[in-house]
Short mmCIF file of C-alpha atoms and ligand atoms in Angstrom, two decimals:
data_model
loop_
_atom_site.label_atom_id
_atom_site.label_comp_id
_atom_site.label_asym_id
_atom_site.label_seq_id
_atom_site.Cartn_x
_atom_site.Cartn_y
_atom_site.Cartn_z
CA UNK A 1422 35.71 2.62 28.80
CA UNK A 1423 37.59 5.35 30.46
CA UNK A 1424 36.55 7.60 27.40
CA UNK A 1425 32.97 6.78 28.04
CA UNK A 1426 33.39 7.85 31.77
CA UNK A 1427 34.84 10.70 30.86
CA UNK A 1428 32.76 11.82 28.17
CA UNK A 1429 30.10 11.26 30.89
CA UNK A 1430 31.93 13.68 33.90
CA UNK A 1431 32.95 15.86 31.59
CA UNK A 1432 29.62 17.79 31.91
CA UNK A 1433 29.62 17.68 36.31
CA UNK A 1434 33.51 18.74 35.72
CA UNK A 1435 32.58 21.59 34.01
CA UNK A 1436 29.97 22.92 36.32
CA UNK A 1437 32.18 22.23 39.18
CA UNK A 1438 34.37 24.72 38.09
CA UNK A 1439 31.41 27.17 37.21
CA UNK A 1440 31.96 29.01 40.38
CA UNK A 1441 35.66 29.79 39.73
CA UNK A 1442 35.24 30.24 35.84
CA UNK A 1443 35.14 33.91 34.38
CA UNK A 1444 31.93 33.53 31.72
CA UNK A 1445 33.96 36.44 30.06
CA UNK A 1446 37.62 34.74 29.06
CA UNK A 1447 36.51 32.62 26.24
CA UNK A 1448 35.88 32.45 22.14
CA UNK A 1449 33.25 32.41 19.68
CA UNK A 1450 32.30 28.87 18.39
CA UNK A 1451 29.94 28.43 15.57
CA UNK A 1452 26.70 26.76 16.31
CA UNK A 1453 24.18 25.91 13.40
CA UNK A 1454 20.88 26.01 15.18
CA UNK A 1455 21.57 29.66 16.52
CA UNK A 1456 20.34 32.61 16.53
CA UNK A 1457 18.37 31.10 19.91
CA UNK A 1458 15.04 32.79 17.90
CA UNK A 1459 13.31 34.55 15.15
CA UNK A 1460 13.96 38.28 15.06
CA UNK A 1461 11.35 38.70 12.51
CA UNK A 1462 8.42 37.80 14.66
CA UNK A 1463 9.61 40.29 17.48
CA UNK A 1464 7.80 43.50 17.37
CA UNK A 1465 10.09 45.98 19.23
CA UNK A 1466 13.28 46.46 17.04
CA UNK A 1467 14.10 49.63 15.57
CA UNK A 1468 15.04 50.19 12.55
CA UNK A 1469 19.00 51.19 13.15
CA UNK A 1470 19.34 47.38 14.68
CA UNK A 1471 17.12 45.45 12.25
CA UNK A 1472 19.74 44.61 9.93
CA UNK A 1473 18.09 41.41 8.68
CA UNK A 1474 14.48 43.24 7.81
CA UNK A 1475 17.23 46.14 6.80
CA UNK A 1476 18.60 43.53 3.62
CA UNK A 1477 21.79 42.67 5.46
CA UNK A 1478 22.80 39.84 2.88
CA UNK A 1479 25.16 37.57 5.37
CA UNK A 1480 24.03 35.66 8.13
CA UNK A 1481 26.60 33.47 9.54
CA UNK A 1482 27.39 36.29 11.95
CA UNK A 1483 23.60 34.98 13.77
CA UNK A 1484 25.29 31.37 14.29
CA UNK A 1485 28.28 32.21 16.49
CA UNK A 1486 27.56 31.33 20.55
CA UNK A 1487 29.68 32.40 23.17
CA UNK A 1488 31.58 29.88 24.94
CA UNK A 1489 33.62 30.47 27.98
CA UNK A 1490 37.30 28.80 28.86
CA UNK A 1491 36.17 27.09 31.97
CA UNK A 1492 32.60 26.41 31.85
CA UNK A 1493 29.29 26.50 29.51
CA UNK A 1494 26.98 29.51 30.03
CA UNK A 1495 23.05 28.20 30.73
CA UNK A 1496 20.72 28.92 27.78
CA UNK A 1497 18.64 32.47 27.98
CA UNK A 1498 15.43 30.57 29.24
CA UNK A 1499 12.28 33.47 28.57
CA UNK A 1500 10.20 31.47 30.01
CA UNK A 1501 11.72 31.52 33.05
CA UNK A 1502 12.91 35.25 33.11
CA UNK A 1503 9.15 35.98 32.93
CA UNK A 1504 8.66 33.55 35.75
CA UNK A 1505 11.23 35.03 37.89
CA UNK A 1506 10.52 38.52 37.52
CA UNK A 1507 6.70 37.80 37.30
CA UNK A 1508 4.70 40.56 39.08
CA UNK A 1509 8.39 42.93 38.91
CA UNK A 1510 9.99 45.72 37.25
CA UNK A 1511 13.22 46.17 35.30
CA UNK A 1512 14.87 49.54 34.28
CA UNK A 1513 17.58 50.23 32.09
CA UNK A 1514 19.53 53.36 31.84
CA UNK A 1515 22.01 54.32 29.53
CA UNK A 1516 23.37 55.05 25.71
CA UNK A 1517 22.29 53.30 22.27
CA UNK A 1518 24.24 50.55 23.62
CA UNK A 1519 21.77 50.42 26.58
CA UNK A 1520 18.71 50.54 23.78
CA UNK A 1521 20.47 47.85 22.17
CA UNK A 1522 20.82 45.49 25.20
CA UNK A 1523 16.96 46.60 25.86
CA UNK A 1524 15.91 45.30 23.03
CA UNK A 1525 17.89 42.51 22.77
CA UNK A 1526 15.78 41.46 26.57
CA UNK A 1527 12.56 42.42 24.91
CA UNK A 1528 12.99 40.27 21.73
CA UNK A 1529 14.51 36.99 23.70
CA UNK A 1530 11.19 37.15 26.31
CA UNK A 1531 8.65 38.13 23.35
CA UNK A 1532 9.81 35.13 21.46
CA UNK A 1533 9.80 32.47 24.33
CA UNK A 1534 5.83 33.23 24.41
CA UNK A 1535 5.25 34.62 20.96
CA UNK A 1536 1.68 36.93 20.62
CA UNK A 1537 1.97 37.48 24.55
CA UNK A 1538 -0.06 40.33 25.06
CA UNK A 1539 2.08 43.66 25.85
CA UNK A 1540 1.68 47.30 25.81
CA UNK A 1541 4.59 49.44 24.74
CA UNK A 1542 4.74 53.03 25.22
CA UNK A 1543 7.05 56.59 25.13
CA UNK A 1544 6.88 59.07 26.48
CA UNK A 1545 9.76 61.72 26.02
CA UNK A 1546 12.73 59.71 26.78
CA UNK A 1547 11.31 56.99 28.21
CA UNK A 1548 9.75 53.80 26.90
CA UNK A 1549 8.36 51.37 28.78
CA UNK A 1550 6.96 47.80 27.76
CA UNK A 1551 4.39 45.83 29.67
CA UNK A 1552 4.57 41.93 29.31
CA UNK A 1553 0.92 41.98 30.66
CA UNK A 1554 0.54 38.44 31.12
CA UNK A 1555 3.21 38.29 33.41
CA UNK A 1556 2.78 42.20 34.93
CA UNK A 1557 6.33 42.39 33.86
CA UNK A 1558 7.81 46.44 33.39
CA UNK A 1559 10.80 46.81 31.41
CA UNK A 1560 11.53 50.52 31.34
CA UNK A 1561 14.47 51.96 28.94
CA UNK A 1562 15.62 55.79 29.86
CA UNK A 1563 17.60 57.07 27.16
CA UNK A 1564 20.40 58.54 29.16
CA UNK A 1565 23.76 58.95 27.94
CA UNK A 1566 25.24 60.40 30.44
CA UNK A 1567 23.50 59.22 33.59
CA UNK A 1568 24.56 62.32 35.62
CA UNK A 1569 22.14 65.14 34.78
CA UNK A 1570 22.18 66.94 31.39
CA UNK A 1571 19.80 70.34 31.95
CA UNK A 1572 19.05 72.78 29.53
CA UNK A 1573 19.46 76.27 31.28
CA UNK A 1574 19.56 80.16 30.06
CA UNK A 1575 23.23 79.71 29.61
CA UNK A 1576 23.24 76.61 27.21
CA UNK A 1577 22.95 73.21 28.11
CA UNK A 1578 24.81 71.73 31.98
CA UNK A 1579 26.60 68.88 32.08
CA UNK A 1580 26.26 68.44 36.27
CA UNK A 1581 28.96 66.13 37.30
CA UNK A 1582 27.86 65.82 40.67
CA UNK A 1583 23.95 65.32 39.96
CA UNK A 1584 21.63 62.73 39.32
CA UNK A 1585 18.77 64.10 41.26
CA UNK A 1586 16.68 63.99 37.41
CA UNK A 1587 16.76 60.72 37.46
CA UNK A 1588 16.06 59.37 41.19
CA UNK A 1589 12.36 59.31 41.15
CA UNK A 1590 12.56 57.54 37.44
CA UNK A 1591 15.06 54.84 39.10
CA UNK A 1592 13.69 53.73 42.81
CA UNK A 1593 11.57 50.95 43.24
CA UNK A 1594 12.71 48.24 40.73
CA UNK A 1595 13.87 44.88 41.17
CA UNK A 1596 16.87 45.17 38.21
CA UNK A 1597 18.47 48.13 36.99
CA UNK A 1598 20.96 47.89 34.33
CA UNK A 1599 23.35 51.02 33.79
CA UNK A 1600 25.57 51.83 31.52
CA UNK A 1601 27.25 55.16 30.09
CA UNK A 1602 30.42 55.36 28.02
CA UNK A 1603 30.07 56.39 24.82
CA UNK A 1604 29.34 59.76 24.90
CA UNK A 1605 32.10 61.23 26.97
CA UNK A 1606 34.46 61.77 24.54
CA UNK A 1607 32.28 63.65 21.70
CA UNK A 1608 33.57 66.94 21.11
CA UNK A 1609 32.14 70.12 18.88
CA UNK A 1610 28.92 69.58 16.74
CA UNK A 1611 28.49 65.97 18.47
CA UNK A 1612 28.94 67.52 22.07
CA UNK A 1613 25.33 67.66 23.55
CA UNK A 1614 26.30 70.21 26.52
CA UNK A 1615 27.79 73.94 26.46
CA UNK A 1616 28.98 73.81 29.88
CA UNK A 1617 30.36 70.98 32.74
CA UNK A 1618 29.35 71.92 36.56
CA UNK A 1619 30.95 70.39 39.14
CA UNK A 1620 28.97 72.10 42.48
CA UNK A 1621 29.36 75.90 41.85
CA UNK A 1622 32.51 75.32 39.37
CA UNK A 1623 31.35 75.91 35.46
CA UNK A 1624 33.76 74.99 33.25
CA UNK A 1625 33.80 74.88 29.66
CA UNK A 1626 35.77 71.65 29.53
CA UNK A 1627 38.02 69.36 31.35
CA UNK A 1628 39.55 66.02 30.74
CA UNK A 1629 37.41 63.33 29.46
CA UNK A 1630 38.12 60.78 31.85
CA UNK A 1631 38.25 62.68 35.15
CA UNK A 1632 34.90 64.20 34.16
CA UNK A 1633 33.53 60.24 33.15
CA UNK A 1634 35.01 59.31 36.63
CA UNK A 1635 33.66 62.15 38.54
CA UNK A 1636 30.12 61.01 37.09
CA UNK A 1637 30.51 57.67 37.78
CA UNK A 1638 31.27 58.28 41.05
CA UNK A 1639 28.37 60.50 42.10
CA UNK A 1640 25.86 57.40 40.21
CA UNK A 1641 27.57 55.20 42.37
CA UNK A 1642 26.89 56.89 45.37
CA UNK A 1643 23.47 57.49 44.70
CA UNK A 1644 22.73 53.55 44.07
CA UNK A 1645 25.31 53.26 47.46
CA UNK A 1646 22.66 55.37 48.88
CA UNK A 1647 19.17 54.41 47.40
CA UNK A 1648 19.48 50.86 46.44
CA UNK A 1649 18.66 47.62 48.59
CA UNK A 1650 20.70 44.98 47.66
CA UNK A 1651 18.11 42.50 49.07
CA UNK A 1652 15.72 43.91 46.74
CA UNK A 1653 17.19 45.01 43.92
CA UNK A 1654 20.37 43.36 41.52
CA UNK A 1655 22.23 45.64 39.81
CA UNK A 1656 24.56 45.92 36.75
CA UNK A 1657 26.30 47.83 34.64
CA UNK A 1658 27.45 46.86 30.78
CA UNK A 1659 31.06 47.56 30.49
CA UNK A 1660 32.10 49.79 27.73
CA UNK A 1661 30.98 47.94 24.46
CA UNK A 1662 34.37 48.61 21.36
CA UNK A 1663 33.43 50.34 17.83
CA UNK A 1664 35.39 48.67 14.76
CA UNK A 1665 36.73 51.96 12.45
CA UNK A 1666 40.34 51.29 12.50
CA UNK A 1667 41.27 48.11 11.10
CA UNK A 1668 45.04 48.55 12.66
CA UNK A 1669 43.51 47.36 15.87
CA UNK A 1670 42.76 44.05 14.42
CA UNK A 1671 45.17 43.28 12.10
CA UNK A 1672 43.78 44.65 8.98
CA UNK A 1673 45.38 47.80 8.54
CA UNK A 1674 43.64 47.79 5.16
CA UNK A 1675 39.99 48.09 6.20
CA UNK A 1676 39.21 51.05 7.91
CA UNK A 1677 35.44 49.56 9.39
CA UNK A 1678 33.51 46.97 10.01
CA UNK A 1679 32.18 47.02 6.65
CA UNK A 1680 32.14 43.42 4.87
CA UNK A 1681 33.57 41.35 8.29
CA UNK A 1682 31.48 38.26 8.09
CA UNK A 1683 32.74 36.00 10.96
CA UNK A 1684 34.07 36.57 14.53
CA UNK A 1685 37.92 36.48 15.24
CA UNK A 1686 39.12 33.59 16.41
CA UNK A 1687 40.14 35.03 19.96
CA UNK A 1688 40.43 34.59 22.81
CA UNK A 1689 42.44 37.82 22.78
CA UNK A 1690 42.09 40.87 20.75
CA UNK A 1691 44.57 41.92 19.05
CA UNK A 1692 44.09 45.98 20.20
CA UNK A 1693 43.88 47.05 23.89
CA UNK A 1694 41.04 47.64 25.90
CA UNK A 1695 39.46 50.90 25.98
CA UNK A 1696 40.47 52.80 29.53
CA UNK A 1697 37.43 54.00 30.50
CA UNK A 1698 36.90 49.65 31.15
CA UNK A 1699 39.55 50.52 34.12
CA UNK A 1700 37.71 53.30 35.11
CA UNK A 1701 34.21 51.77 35.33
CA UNK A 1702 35.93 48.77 37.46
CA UNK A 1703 37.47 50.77 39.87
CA UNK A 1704 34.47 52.93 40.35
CA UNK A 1705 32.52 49.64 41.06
CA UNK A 1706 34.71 47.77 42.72
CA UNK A 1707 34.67 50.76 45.22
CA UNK A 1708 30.84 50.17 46.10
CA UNK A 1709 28.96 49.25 49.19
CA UNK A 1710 26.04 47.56 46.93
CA UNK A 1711 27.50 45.19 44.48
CA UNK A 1712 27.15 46.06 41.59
CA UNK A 1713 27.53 43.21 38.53
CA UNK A 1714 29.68 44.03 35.52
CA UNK A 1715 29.07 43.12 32.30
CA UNK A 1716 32.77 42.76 31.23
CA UNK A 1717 31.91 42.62 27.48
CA UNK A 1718 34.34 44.12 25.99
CA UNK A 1719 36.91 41.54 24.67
CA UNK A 1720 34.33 39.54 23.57
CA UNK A 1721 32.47 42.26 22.07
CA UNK A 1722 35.56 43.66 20.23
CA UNK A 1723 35.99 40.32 18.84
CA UNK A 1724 32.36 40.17 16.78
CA UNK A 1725 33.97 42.91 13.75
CA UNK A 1726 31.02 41.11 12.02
CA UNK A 1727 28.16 41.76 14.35
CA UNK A 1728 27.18 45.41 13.61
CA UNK A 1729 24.92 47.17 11.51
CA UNK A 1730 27.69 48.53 9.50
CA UNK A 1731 25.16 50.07 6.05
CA UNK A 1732 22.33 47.69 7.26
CA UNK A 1733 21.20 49.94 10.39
CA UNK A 1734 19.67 53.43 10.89
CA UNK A 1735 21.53 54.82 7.30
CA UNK A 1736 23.08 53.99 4.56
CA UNK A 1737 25.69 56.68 4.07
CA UNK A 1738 28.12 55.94 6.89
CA UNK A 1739 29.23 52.72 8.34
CA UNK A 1740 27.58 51.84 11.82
CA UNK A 1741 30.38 50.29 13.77
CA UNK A 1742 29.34 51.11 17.03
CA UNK A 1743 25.97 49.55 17.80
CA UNK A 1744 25.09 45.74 17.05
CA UNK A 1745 22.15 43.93 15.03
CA UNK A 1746 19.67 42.19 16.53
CA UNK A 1747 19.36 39.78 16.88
CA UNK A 1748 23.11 39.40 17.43
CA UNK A 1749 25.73 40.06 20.58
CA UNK A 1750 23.46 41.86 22.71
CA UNK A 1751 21.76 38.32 23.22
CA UNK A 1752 24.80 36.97 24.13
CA UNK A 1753 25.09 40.15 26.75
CA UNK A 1754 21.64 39.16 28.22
CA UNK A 1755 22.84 35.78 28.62
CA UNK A 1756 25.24 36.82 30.85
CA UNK A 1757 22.85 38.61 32.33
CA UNK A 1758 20.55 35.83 32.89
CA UNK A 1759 23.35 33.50 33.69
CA UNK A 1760 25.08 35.88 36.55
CA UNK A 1761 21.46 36.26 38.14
CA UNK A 1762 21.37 33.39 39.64
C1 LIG B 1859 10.83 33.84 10.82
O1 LIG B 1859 9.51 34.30 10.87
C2 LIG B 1859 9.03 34.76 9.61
C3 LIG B 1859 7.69 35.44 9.85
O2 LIG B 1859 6.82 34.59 10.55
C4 LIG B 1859 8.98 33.59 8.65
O3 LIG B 1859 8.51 34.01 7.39
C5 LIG B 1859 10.37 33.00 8.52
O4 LIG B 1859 10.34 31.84 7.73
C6 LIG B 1859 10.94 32.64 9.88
N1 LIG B 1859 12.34 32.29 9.72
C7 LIG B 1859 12.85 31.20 10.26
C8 LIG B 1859 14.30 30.96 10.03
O5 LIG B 1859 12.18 30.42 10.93
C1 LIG B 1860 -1.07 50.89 27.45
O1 LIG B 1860 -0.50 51.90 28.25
C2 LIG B 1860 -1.07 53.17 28.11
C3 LIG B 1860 -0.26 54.16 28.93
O2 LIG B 1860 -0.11 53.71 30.24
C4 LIG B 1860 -2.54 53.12 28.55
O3 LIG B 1860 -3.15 54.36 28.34
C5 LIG B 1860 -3.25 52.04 27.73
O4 LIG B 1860 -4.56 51.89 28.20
C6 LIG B 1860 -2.52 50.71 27.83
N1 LIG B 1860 -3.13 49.71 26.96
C7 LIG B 1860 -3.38 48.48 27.40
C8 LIG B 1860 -3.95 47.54 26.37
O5 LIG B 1860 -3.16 48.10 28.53
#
């Protein structure tokens, strides 16, 4: 009897302690009716995600949900997302990882009402897809930076302390979702700018992570500025790991992700965390609007097995840095979905 009752509180129990759980401490349990849908019926993955159409032989890496120490996460519900943000607009700004979160959002509410009527369009850096049944926007702006990047007679500026490119593109909308990372520490051939500016200072370098902070800091104080908490929720994806040095996961022998077929076990990693991570949180946690993070990076570096690795854009090198979908960027939009409310 006393098993019985507490098989029966054990749900309540748990979502008691929702309030005080952290949806991010947790591990990856295998569950055989996931993935949650059918990425071949969704229309709007590219190529260097679709690692299923892409021949990606595996798929046990598609049955692994996320399951926090102190609490269960709600189920991504489309149906209701469209519901909720019926009428609204949703913009996300960032890196590939951004894309990849995007896309994740577009496939989950696409399949929850599958041959919805939509209109998806680019222009430039921008895409934007119309759920038109539900007058739903979801705009991506391919920004890496966030800060502004502007070609000029001199090469290309990095400005620091800029972001007036990219205020018209992101007023108005009732969820933004930043992100930017990646691209910060990309030196020589891979470096997209000639020159940093930092008001009337032009400088042909400086430290990574002052420069990431400075730019963080000037994006912050524009949402500080611009945003309406009352109106619009914001977040920001934490920095999402690559997998090319097996060292940082106990397999000094592998030197990718190549050939991982299953999460590990967690709940810690066995490498650190990446310090930009403490960077991004102080930067937020320095805000007037709050801001929500996305703290996915522990259990992001755990999934060695959810990337493209030679199923994505090519088949020459190793992808290790973005993830298929569908895959973990559902499980980011769950948070998402679940810290909404
Ligand atoms: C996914 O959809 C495709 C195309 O409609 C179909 O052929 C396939 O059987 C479906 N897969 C599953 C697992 O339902
Ligand atoms: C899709 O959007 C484009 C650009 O806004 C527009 O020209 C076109 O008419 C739209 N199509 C539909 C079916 O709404």
């Amino acid at each position: 009897m006393f098993f019985i009752v507490s098989l029966l509180f054990l749900p309540h129990l748990l979502r008691a302690n929702a309030e005080n759980c952290d949806f991010f401490q947790g591990s990856w349990v295998f569950d055989e009716p996931y993935p949650t849908y059918n990425s071949s019926i969704c229309p709007f993955i590219e190529k260097e995600f679709n690692c299923l159409r892409n021949g990606r032989p595996d798929h046990l890496y598609l049955k692994y949900r996320w399951q926090p120490q102190g609490c269960d996460l709600a189920k991504f519900d489309g149906r209701a997302f469209l519901q909720k943000f019926r009428g609204k607009s949703i913009l996300f700004a960032g890196d590939s990882l951004t894309r990849d979160q995007y896309m994740s959002l577009a496939c989950l509410l696409y399949t929850s009402v599958p041959g919805t009527n939509y209109n998806m369009t680019r222009e430039g850096l921008i895409s934007t897809l119309k759920f038109l049944d539900y007058g739903l926007t979801l705009i991506l702006d391919r920004n890496a930076f966030l800060v502004d990047l502007v070609p000029e007679k001199i090469g290309v500026v990095l400005k620091l302390d800029s972001v007036a490119g990219s205020e018209k593109l992101w007023s108005g909308h009732d969820l933004l979702a930043f992100n930017t990372w990646h691209w910060w520490g990309y030196k020589g051939a891979q470096q997209p700018w000639k020159y940093i500016q930092i008001g009337t200072r032009l400088l042909k370098d400086m430290d990574r992570m002052v420069a990431f902070e400075t730019a963080l800091e000037t994006w912050a104080k524009w949402v500080d500025t611009n945003v309406d908490p009352a109106k619009t929720t914001v977040f920001f994806l934490g920095v999402s790991p690559s997998h090319y040095k097996g060292s940082d996961w106990n397999q000094p022998q592998v030197k990718n992700c190549a050939g991982q077929t299953r999460p590990l076990p967690g709940p810690t990693y066995p490498g650190v965390l990446p310090p930009a991570l403490a960077v991004q949180k102080k930067v937020l946690s320095e805000m007037r609007v709050p801001v929500k993070l996305l703290d996915i990076t522990t259990l992001s570096q755990l999934r060695v097995d959810a990337h493209p690795s030679f199923y994505g854009a090519a088949t020459a090198a190793a992808d290790c840095t973005h993830w298929c979908i569908a895959g973990l960027p559902d499980t980011w939009n769950q948070l998402l979905y679940n810290l909404l409310y």
